[in-house]
GROMACS .gro file of C-alpha atoms in nm:
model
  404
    1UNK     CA    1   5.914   1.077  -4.581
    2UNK     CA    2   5.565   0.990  -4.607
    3UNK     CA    3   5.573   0.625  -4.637
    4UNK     CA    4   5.815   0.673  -4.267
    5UNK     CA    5   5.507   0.867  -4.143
    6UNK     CA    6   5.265   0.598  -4.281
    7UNK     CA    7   5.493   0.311  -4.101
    8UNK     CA    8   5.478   0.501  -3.754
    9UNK     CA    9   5.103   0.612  -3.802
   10UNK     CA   10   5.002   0.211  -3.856
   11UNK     CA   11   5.259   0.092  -3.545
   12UNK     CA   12   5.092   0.351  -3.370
   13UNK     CA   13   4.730   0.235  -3.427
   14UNK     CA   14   4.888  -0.098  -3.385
   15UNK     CA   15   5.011  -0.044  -3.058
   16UNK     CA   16   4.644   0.116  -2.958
   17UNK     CA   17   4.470  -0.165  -3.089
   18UNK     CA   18   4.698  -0.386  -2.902
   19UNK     CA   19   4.630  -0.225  -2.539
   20UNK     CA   20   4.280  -0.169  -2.590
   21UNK     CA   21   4.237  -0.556  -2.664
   22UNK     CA   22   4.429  -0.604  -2.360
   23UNK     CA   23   4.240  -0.338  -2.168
   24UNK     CA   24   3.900  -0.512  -2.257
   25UNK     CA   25   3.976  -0.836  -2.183
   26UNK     CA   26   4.163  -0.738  -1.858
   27UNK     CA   27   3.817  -0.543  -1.778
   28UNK     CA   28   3.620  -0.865  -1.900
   29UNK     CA   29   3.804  -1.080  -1.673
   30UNK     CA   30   3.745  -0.870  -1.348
   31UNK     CA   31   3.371  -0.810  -1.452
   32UNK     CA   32   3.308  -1.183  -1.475
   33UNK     CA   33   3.487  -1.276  -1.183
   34UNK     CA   34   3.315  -0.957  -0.998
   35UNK     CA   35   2.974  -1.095  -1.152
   36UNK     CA   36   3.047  -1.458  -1.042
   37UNK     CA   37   3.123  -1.323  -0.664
   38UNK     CA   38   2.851  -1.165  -0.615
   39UNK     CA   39   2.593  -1.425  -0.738
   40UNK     CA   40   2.704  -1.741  -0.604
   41UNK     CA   41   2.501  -1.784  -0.349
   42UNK     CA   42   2.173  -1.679  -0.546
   43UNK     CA   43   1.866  -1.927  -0.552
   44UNK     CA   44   1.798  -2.194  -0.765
   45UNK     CA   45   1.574  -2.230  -1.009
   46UNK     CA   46   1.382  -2.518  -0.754
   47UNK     CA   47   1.376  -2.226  -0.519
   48UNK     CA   48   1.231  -1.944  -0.722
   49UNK     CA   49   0.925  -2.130  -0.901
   50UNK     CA   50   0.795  -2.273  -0.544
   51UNK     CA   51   0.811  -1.906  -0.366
   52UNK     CA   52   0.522  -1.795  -0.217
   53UNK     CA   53   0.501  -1.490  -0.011
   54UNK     CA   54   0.328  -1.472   0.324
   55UNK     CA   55  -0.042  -1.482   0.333
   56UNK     CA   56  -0.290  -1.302   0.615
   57UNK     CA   57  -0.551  -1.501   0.834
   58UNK     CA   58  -0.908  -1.394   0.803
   59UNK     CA   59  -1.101  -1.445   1.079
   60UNK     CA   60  -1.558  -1.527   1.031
   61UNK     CA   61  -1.855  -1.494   1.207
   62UNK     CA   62  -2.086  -1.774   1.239
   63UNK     CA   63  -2.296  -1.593   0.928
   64UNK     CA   64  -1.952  -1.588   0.738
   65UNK     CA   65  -1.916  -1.216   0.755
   66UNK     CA   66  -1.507  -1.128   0.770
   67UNK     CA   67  -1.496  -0.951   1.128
   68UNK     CA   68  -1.140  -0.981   1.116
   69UNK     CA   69  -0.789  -1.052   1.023
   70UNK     CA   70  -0.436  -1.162   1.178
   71UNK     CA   71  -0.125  -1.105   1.003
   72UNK     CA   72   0.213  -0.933   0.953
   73UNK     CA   73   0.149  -0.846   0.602
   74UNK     CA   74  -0.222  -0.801   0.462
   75UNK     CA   75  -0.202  -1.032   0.235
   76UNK     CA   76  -0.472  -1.284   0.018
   77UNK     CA   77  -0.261  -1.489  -0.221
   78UNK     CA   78  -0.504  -1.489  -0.549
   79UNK     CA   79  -0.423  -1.668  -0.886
   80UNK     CA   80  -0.343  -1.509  -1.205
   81UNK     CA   81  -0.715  -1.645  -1.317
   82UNK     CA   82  -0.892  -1.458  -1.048
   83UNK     CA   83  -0.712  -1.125  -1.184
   84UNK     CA   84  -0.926  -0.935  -1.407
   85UNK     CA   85  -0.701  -0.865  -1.752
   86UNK     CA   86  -0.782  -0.460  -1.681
   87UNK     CA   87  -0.636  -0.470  -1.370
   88UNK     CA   88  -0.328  -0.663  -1.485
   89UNK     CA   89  -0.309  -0.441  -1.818
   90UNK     CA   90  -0.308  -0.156  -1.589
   91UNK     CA   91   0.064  -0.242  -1.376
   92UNK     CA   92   0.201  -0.347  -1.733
   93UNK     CA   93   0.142  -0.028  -1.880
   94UNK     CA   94   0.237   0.165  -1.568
   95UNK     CA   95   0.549  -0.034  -1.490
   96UNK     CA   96   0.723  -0.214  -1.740
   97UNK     CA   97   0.601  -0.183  -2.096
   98UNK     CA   98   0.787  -0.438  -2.299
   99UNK     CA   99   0.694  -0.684  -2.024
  100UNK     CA  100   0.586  -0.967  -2.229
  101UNK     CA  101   0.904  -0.909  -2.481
  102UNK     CA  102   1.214  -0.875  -2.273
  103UNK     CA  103   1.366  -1.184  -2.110
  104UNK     CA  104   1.397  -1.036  -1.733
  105UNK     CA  105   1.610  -0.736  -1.831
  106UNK     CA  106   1.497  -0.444  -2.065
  107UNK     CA  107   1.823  -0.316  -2.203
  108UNK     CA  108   1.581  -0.023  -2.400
  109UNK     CA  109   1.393   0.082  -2.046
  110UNK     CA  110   1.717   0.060  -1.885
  111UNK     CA  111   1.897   0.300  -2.106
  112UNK     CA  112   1.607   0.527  -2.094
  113UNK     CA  113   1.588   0.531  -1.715
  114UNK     CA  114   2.010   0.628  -1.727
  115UNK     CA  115   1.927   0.906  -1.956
  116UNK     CA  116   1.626   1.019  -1.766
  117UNK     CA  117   1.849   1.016  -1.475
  118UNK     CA  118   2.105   1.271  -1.568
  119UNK     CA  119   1.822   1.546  -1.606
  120UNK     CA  120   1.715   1.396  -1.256
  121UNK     CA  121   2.075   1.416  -1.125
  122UNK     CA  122   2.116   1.856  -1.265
  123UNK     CA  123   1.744   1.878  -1.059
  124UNK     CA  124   1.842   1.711  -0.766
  125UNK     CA  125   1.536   1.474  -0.815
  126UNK     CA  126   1.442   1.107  -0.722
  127UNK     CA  127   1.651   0.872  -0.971
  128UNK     CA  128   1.473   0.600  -1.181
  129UNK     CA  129   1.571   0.262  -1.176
  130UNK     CA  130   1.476   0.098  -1.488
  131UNK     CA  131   1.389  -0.223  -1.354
  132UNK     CA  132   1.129  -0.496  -1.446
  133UNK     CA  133   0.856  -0.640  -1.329
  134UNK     CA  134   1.088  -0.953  -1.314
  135UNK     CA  135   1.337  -0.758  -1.143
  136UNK     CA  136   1.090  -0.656  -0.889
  137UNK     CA  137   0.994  -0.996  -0.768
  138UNK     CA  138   1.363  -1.102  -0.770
  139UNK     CA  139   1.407  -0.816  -0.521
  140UNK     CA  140   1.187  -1.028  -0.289
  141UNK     CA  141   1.472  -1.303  -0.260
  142UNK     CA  142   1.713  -1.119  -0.080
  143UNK     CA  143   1.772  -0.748   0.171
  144UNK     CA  144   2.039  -0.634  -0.002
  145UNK     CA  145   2.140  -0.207  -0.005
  146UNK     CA  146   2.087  -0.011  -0.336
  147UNK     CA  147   2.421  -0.094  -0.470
  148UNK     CA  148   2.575  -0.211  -0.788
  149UNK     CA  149   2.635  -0.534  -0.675
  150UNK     CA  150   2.248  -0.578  -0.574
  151UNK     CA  151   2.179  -0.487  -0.920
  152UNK     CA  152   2.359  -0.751  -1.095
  153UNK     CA  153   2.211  -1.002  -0.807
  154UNK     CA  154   1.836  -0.882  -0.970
  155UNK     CA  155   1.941  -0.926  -1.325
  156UNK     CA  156   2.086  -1.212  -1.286
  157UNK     CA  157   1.791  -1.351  -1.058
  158UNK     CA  158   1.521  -1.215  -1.295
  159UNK     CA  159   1.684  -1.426  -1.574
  160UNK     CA  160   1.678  -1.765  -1.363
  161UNK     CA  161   1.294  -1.651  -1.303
  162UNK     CA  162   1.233  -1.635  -1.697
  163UNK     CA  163   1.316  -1.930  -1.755
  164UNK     CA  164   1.175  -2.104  -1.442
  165UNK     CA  165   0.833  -1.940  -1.521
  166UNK     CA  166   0.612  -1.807  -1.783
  167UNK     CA  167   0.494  -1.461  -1.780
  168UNK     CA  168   0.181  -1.536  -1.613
  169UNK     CA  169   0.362  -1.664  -1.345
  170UNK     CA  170   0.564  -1.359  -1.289
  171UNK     CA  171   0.293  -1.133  -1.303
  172UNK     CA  172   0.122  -1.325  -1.030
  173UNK     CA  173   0.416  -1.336  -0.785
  174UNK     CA  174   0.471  -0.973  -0.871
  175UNK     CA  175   0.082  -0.856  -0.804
  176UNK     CA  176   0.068  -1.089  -0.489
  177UNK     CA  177   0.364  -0.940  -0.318
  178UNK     CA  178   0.414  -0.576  -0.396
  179UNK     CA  179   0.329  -0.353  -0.071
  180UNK     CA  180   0.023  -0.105  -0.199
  181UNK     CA  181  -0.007   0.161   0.181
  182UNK     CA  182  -0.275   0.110   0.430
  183UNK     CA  183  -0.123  -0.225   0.533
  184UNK     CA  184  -0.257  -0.390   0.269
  185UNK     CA  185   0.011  -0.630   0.051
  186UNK     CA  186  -0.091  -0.759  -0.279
  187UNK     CA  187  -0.369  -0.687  -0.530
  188UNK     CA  188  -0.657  -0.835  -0.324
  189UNK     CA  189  -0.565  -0.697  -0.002
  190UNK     CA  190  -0.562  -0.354  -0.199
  191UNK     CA  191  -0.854  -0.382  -0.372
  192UNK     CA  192  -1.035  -0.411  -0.033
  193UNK     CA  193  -0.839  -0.207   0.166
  194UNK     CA  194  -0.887   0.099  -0.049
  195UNK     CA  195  -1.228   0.048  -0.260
  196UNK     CA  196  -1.335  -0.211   0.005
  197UNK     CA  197  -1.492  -0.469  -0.317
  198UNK     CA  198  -1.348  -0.744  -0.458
  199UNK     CA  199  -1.117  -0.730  -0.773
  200UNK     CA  200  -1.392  -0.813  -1.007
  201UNK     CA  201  -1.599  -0.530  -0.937
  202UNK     CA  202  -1.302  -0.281  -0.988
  203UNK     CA  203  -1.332  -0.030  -1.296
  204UNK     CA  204  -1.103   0.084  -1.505
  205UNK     CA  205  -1.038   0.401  -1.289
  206UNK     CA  206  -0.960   0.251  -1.020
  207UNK     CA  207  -0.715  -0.026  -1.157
  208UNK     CA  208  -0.523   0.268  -1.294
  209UNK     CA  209  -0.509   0.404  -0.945
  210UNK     CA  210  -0.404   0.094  -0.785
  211UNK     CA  211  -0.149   0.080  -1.041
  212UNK     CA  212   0.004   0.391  -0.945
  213UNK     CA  213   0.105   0.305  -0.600
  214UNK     CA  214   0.354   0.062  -0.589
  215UNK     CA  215   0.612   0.316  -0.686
  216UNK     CA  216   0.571   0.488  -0.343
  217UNK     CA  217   0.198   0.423  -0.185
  218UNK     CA  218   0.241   0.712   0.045
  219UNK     CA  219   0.281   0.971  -0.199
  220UNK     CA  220  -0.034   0.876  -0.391
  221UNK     CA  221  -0.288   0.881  -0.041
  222UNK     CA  222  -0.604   1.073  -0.146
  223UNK     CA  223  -0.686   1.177   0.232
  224UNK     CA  224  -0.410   1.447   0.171
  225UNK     CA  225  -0.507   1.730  -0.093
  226UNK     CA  226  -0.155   1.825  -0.256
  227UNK     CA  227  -0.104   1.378  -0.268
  228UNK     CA  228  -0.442   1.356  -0.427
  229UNK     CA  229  -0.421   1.583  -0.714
  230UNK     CA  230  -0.042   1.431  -0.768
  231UNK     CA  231  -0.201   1.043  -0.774
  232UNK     CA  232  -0.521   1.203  -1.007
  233UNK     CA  233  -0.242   1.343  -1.245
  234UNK     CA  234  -0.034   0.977  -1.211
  235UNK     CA  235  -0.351   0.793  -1.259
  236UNK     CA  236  -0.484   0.946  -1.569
  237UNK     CA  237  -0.097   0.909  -1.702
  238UNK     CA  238  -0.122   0.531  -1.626
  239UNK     CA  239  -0.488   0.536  -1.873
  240UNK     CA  240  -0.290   0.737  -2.123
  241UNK     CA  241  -0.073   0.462  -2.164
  242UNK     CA  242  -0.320   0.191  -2.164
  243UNK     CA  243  -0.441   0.359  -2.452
  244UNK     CA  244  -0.091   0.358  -2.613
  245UNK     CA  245  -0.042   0.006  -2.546
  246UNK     CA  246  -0.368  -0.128  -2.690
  247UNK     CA  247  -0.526  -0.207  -2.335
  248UNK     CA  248  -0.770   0.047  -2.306
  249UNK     CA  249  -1.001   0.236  -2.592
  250UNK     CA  250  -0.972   0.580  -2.590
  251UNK     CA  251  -1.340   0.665  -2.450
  252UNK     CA  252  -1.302   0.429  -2.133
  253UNK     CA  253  -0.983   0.572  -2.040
  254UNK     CA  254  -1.119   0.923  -2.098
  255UNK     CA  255  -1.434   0.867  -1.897
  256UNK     CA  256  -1.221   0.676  -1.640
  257UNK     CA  257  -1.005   1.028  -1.601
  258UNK     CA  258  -1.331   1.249  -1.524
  259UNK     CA  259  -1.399   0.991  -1.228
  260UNK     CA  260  -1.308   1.101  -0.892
  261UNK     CA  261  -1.084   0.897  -0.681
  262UNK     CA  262  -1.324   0.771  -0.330
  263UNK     CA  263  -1.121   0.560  -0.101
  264UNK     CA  264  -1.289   0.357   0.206
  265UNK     CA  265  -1.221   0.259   0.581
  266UNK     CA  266  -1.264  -0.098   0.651
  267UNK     CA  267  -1.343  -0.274   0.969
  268UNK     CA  268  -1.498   0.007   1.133
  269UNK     CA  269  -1.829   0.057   1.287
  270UNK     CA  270  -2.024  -0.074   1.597
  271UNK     CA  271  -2.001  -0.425   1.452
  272UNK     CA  272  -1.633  -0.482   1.446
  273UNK     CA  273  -1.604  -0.313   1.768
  274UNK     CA  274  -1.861  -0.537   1.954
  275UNK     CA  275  -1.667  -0.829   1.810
  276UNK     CA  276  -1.324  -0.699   1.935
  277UNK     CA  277  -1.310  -0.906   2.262
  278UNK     CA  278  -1.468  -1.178   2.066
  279UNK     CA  279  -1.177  -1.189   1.821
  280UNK     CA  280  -0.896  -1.155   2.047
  281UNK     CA  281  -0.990  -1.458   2.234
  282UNK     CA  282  -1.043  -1.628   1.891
  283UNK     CA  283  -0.676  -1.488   1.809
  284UNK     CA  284  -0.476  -1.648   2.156
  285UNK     CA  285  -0.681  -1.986   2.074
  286UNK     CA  286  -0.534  -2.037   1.742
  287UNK     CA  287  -0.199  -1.890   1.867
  288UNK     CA  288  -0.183  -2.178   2.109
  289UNK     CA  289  -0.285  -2.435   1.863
  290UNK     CA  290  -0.106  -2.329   1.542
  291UNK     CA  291   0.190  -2.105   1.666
  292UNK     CA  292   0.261  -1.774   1.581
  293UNK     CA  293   0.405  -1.818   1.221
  294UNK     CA  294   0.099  -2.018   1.120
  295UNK     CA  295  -0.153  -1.783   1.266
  296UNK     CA  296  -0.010  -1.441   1.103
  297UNK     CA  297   0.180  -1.566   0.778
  298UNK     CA  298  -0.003  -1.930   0.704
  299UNK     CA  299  -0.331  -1.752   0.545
  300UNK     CA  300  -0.626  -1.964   0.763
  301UNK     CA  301  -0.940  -1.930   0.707
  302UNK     CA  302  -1.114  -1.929   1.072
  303UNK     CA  303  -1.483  -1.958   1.067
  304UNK     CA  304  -1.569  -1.850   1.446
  305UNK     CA  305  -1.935  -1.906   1.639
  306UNK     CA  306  -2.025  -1.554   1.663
  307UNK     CA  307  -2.340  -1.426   1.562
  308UNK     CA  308  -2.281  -1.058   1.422
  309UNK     CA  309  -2.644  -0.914   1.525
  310UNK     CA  310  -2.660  -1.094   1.889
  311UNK     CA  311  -2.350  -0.949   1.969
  312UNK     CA  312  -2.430  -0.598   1.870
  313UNK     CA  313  -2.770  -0.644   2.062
  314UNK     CA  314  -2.538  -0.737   2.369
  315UNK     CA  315  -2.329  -0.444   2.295
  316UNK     CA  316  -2.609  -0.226   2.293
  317UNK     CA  317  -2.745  -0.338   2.571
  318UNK     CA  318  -2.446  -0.399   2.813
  319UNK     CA  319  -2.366   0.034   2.710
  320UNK     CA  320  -2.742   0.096   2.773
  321UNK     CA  321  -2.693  -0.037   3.109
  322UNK     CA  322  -2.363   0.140   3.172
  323UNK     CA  323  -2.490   0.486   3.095
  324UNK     CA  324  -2.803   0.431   3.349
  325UNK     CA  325  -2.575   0.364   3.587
  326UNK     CA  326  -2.358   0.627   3.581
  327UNK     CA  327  -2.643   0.884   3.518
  328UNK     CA  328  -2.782   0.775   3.834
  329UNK     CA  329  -2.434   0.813   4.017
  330UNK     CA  330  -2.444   1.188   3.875
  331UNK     CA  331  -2.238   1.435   3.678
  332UNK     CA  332  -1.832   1.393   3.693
  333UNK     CA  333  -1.751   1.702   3.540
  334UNK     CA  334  -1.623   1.790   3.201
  335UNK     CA  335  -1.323   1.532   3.020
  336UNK     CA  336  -1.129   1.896   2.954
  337UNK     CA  337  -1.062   2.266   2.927
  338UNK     CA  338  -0.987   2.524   2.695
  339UNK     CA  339  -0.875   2.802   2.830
  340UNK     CA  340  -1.032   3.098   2.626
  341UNK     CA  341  -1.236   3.042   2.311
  342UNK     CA  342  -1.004   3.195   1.981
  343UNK     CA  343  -0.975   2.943   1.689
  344UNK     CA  344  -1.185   2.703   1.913
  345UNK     CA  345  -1.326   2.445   1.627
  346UNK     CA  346  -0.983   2.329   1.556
  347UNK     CA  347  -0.849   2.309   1.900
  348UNK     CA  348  -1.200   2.117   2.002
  349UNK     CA  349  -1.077   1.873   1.656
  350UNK     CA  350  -0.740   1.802   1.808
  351UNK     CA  351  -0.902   1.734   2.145
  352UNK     CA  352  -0.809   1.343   2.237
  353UNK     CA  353  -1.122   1.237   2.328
  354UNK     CA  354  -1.233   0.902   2.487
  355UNK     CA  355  -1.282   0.631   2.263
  356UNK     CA  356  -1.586   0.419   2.156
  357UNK     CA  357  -1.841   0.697   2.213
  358UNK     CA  358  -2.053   0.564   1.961
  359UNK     CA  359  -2.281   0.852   1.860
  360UNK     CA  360  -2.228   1.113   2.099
  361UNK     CA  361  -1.997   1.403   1.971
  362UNK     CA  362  -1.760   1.633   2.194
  363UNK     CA  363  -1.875   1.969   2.285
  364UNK     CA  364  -1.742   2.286   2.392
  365UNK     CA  365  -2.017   2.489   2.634
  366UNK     CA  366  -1.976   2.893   2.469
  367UNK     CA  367  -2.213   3.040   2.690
  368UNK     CA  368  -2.417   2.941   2.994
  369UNK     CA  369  -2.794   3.068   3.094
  370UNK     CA  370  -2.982   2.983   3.364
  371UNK     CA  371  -3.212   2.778   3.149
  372UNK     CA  372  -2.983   2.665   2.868
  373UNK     CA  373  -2.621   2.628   2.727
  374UNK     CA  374  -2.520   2.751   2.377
  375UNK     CA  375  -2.236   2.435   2.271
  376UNK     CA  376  -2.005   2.391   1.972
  377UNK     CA  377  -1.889   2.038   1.839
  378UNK     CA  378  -1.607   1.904   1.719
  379UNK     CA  379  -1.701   1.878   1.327
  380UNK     CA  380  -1.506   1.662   1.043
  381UNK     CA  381  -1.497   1.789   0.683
  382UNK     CA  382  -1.764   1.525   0.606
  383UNK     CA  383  -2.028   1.539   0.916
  384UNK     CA  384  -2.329   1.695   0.774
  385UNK     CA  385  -2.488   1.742   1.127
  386UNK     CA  386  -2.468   2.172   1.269
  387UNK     CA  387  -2.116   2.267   1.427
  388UNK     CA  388  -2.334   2.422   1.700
  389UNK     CA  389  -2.664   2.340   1.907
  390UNK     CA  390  -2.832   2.381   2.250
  391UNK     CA  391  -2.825   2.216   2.599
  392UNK     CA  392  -3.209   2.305   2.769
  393UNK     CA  393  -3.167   2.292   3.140
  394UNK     CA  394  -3.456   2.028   3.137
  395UNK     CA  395  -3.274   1.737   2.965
  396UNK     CA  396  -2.988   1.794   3.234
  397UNK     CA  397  -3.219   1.687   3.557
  398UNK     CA  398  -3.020   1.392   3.611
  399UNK     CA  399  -2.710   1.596   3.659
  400UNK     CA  400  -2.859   1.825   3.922
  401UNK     CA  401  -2.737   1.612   4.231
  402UNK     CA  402  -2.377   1.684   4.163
  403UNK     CA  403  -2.386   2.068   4.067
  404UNK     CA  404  -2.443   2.367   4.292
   0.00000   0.00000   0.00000
């Protein structure tokens, strides 16, 4: 009876065995052939080493001051040489740690993302991809959805790239192209757009924070409160684990977290705005001699006549003019109305008031004497001058034609 039970038992694993085989190699088949559909019209190799991504034009004055800049993407194409080792350090450690060990796919970081992702799915919360750094720049090659197949397109890709390119390579195609907010595309553009100096004078603080925002730049934007103490808390993550990796000694990275994060506004200021005419005559000239992809994706240098401190003197000068005039052609009456004066500071903030009024500030008249006017301005969070002052009758003459 038992050696009856024994036969069936081994026919029976048999028989398993058997279907399983089958099973996996049916499986194999239709993966390979599902693989092999998908991929076929990928790059070549040819392809993927000569890429290069868009690049802005910068526009100079005479004095070589940048006054401005044409493109669809703010982009300066830099080499991997010109890239402090902090500042690429900082993107290795924040996005793919085993960067300069995998071969274009990290089966470890991809595992850990899937098992991440089930706590992500029971919290109903952002899912991780796992992908490379590699993977990232093969993304570039193609528009595809976020699907399985476009997955095995970006493996497959980031394993032609590998071997097309050495990991310097990658990195620099990867730092040059990612999108950072503020318009600006790639790690020079950032490093401008957002500390407004070159990548050389960058410290470690803010390479970690410039690290932390190709994931999603508009989360990370320190103008907003509740975004800045999320990209502090991201930022001094991304030090922690320059210190893990052996990037970073522990003091630096801990006196890089007490730093605050300070972002800047470029291009603005008399200067750029008494060039603006200037510049978009510059802008139609090389349009007509270049053409439109040249001008905004070709990355010119233009080096213009202008003379920075003439013009402003112009400027200056041409307003001086224009305000004579009209004070001479009386008062027009005020640019708006608020009817009553409750929460008054903030409705005189959202006011839309005229543009390129250099120094003068909105006002709001709260009481009127017969010898002066009490006003309020419109304040921001960072004006140091008084929220309030006082109109005397006196420096008003000119207006006295045109009121009762």
């Amino acid at each position: 009876m038992k050696k009856i039970l024994s036969y069936f038992r081994w026919k029976y694993i048999k028989w398993v065995l058997a279907v399983g085989c089958f099973t996996g190699v049916v499986i194999g088949v239709f993966a390979t052939v599902y693989v092999v559909r998908v991929t076929k019209d990928l790059p070549s190799v040819q392809v993927l080493s000569e890429y290069k991504p868009p690049v802005m034009t910068r526009g100079h004055a005479g004095d070589g001051k940048l006054i401005t800049e044409f493109k669809k993407e703010a982009r300066v194409f830099v080499p991997i040489e010109t890239i402090p080792k902090s500042l690429q350090h900082a993107f290795v450690a924040a996005e793919d740690q085993r960067f300069y060990q995998h071969n274009g796919f990290d089966e470890k970081g991809f595992a850990r993302a899937m098992v991440a992702n089930i706590g992500h799915v029971l919290k109903n919360e952002k899912l991780e991809g796992g992908s490379t750094i590699t993977q990232q720049v093969a993304k570039n090659f193609f528009n595809d959805d976020r699907t399985v197949a476009r997955k095995i397109r970006e493996i497959v890709i980031a394993g032609r790239i590998e071997k097309a390119m050495d990991k310097d390579h990658i990195l620099e195609l990867y730092l040059n192209e990612i999108y950072f907010g503020r318009g600006a595309y790639g790690i020079a553009a950032a490093s401008l757009n957002y500390f407004g100096k070159p990548m050389k004078d960058l410290d470690l603080a803010d390479a970690a924070y410039l690290a932390v925002l190709p994931k999603a730049p508009n989360n990370y934007q320190v103008t907003d409160p509740a975004k800045k103490k999320r990209a502090l808390f991201r930022r001094n993550y991304v030090l922690s684990r320059m210190i893990e990796d052996g990037y970073a000694t522990a003091e630096d990275a801990e006196a890089a977290k007490l730093k605050d994060i300070e972002v800047v506004d470029r291009f603005e200021g008399e200067e750029y705005l008494a060039a603006e005419y200037f510049v978009e005559e510059a802008r139609k000239k090389i349009f007509n001699m270049y053409g439109e992809d040249e001008l905004y994706e070709g990355g010119l240098s233009i080096r213009t006549t202008l003379d920075t401190e003439l013009q402003l003197a112009a400027r200056r000068a041409l307003r001086n003019g224009l305000e004579a005039y009209d004070m001479r052609h009386g008062y027009r009456g005020p640019i708006g109305r608020l009817e009553g004066f409750s929460d008054w500071k903030k409705r005189l903030a959202d006011f839309d008031a005229p543009k390129d009024i250099d120094d003068w500030r909105v006002a709001l008249v709260l009481e009127a004497g017969s010898e002066t006017a009490k006003l309020g301005f419109s304040v921001d969070e960072d004006d140091e001058r008084p929220a309030e002052g006082t109109l005397d009758i006196e420096d008003a003459q000119w207006a006295a034609k045109s009121l009762a």
